[in-house]
Tab-separated table of C-alpha atoms in Angstrom:
chain	number	residue	atom	x	y	z
Q	1	GLN	CA	16.525	4.289	-8.586
Q	2	VAL	CA	12.687	4.679	-7.809
Q	3	GLN	CA	11.840	6.945	-4.904
Q	4	LEU	CA	8.519	6.513	-3.069
Q	5	VAL	CA	6.643	8.938	-1.205
Q	6	GLU	CA	3.524	7.663	0.764
Q	7	SER	CA	0.592	9.896	1.953
Q	8	GLY	CA	-3.047	9.753	3.013
Q	9	GLY	CA	-2.831	8.278	6.446
Q	10	GLY	CA	-4.555	9.426	9.490
Q	11	LEU	CA	-6.739	8.724	12.615
Q	12	VAL	CA	-9.999	7.002	11.648
Q	13	GLN	CA	-12.881	5.484	13.706
Q	14	PRO	CA	-13.535	1.680	13.223
Q	15	GLY	CA	-15.707	1.158	10.111
Q	16	GLY	CA	-14.269	4.211	8.466
Q	17	SER	CA	-12.247	4.661	5.175
Q	18	LEU	CA	-8.950	6.060	4.156
Q	19	ARG	CA	-7.268	6.352	0.754
Q	20	LEU	CA	-3.472	5.946	0.707
Q	21	SER	CA	-1.427	7.259	-2.120
Q	22	CYS	CA	2.189	6.383	-3.121
Q	23	ALA	CA	3.882	8.680	-5.606
Q	24	ALA	CA	6.991	7.220	-7.372
Q	25	SER	CA	9.774	8.923	-9.279
Q	26	GLY	CA	11.256	7.845	-12.553
Q	27	SER	CA	9.941	6.473	-15.762
Q	28	ALA	CA	10.480	2.716	-14.843
Q	29	PHE	CA	7.453	2.699	-12.435
Q	30	ARG	CA	5.100	1.407	-15.095
Q	31	PHE	CA	7.126	-1.722	-15.540
Q	32	TYR	CA	7.071	-2.749	-11.873
Q	33	THR	CA	4.631	-4.855	-9.888
Q	34	MET	CA	3.837	-2.719	-6.916
Q	35	GLY	CA	2.870	-3.559	-3.407
Q	36	TRP	CA	1.459	-1.990	-0.243
Q	37	TYR	CA	3.012	-3.357	3.061
Q	38	ARG	CA	2.252	-2.469	6.674
Q	39	GLN	CA	4.102	-2.749	9.906
Q	40	ALA	CA	2.060	-2.700	13.200
Q	41	PRO	CA	3.845	-1.882	16.528
Q	42	GLY	CA	5.965	-4.900	17.692
Q	43	LYS	CA	5.300	-6.887	14.541
Q	44	GLU	CA	7.217	-7.549	11.292
Q	45	ARG	CA	6.273	-5.853	8.052
Q	46	GLU	CA	3.817	-7.748	6.035
Q	47	LEU	CA	2.392	-7.573	2.464
Q	48	VAL	CA	-1.069	-6.180	2.295
Q	49	ALA	CA	-1.622	-6.199	-1.508
Q	50	HIS	CA	0.160	-6.120	-4.784
Q	51	ILE	CA	-0.836	-5.215	-8.366
Q	52	THR	CA	0.956	-6.022	-11.625
Q	53	SER	CA	2.191	-3.377	-13.923
Q	54	SER	CA	-0.769	-3.395	-16.286
Q	55	SER	CA	-3.192	-3.730	-13.288
Q	56	ALA	CA	-4.356	-7.062	-14.723
Q	57	THR	CA	-3.709	-8.995	-11.547
Q	58	LYS	CA	-4.248	-7.909	-7.895
Q	59	ASN	CA	-3.657	-9.894	-4.840
Q	60	TYR	CA	-4.638	-9.347	-1.177
Q	61	ALA	CA	-3.737	-10.705	2.206
Q	62	GLU	CA	-6.649	-12.697	3.729
Q	63	SER	CA	-6.994	-10.120	6.575
Q	64	VAL	CA	-7.887	-7.192	4.080
Q	65	LYS	CA	-9.631	-9.213	1.215
Q	66	GLY	CA	-13.006	-7.586	0.445
Q	67	ARG	CA	-12.235	-4.407	2.437
Q	68	PHE	CA	-9.041	-3.045	0.693
Q	69	THR	CA	-8.601	-2.255	-3.062
Q	70	ILE	CA	-5.275	-1.640	-4.655
Q	71	SER	CA	-5.075	0.437	-7.896
Q	72	ARG	CA	-2.647	2.353	-9.806
Q	73	ASP	CA	-2.292	5.088	-12.473
Q	74	ASN	CA	0.805	4.701	-14.509
Q	75	ALA	CA	0.374	8.149	-16.216
Q	76	LYS	CA	0.696	9.671	-12.679
Q	77	ASN	CA	3.318	7.289	-11.351
Q	78	THR	CA	1.010	6.599	-8.410
Q	79	VAL	CA	-0.409	3.507	-6.671
Q	80	TYR	CA	-3.291	3.637	-4.302
Q	81	LEU	CA	-4.807	1.815	-1.544
Q	82	GLN	CA	-8.428	2.300	-0.820
Q	83	MET	CA	-9.211	1.008	2.847
Q	84	ASN	CA	-12.860	0.510	3.735
Q	85	SER	CA	-14.415	-0.974	6.910
Q	86	LEU	CA	-11.258	-0.350	8.874
Q	87	LYS	CA	-10.561	-2.273	12.009
Q	88	PRO	CA	-8.313	-1.618	14.984
Q	89	GLU	CA	-6.068	-4.311	13.881
Q	90	ASP	CA	-5.354	-2.390	10.650
Q	91	THR	CA	-3.473	0.178	12.723
Q	92	ALA	CA	0.075	0.266	11.292
Q	93	VAL	CA	2.502	2.245	9.311
Q	94	TYR	CA	1.857	1.672	5.643
Q	95	TYR	CA	4.480	1.497	3.034
Q	96	CYS	CA	4.638	1.083	-0.733
Q	97	ASN	CA	7.424	-0.767	-2.568
Q	98	MET	CA	7.981	-2.834	-5.564
Q	99	TYR	CA	7.015	-6.556	-5.190
Q	100	PRO	CA	8.998	-8.220	-4.371
Q	101	ALA	CA	10.348	-5.307	-2.249
Q	102	PHE	CA	13.554	-3.455	-3.067
Q	103	PRO	CA	15.842	-2.804	-0.183
Q	104	SER	CA	15.041	0.960	0.051
Q	105	TRP	CA	11.806	2.114	1.765
Q	106	GLY	CA	10.024	5.348	2.081
Q	107	GLN	CA	9.020	6.995	5.222
Q	108	GLY	CA	5.488	5.350	5.135
Q	109	THR	CA	2.335	6.805	6.359
Q	110	GLN	CA	0.549	6.177	9.719
Q	111	VAL	CA	-2.884	4.752	9.881
Q	112	ALA	CA	-4.530	4.578	13.359
Q	113	VAL	CA	-7.880	3.061	13.821
Q	114	SER	CA	-9.421	3.915	17.084
Q	115	SER	CA	-12.626	5.105	18.642
């Protein structure tokens, strides 16, 4: 079973940047398509971006396209989310998981965008 630990969240002003990391356990990580998801207060969890095992294909939600970049380092068992030009509506708890998502979720990392 893959365990996932997200980090890198924080409070940032609109227009700022953050880089999220997700460290995964186990040797199977490199075979999985991975995704970043987020859940804003009062809303359902949504897919933000996903990346195939070889990094050949990346897809983004329309709301973050051109601002966020997903990447991974299979040697480090880590997937990243670079977030630029952050907006208040990006405020949420961010999670990583396989794509499609497995039932078990990590604790997530809180991102707050506010002046």
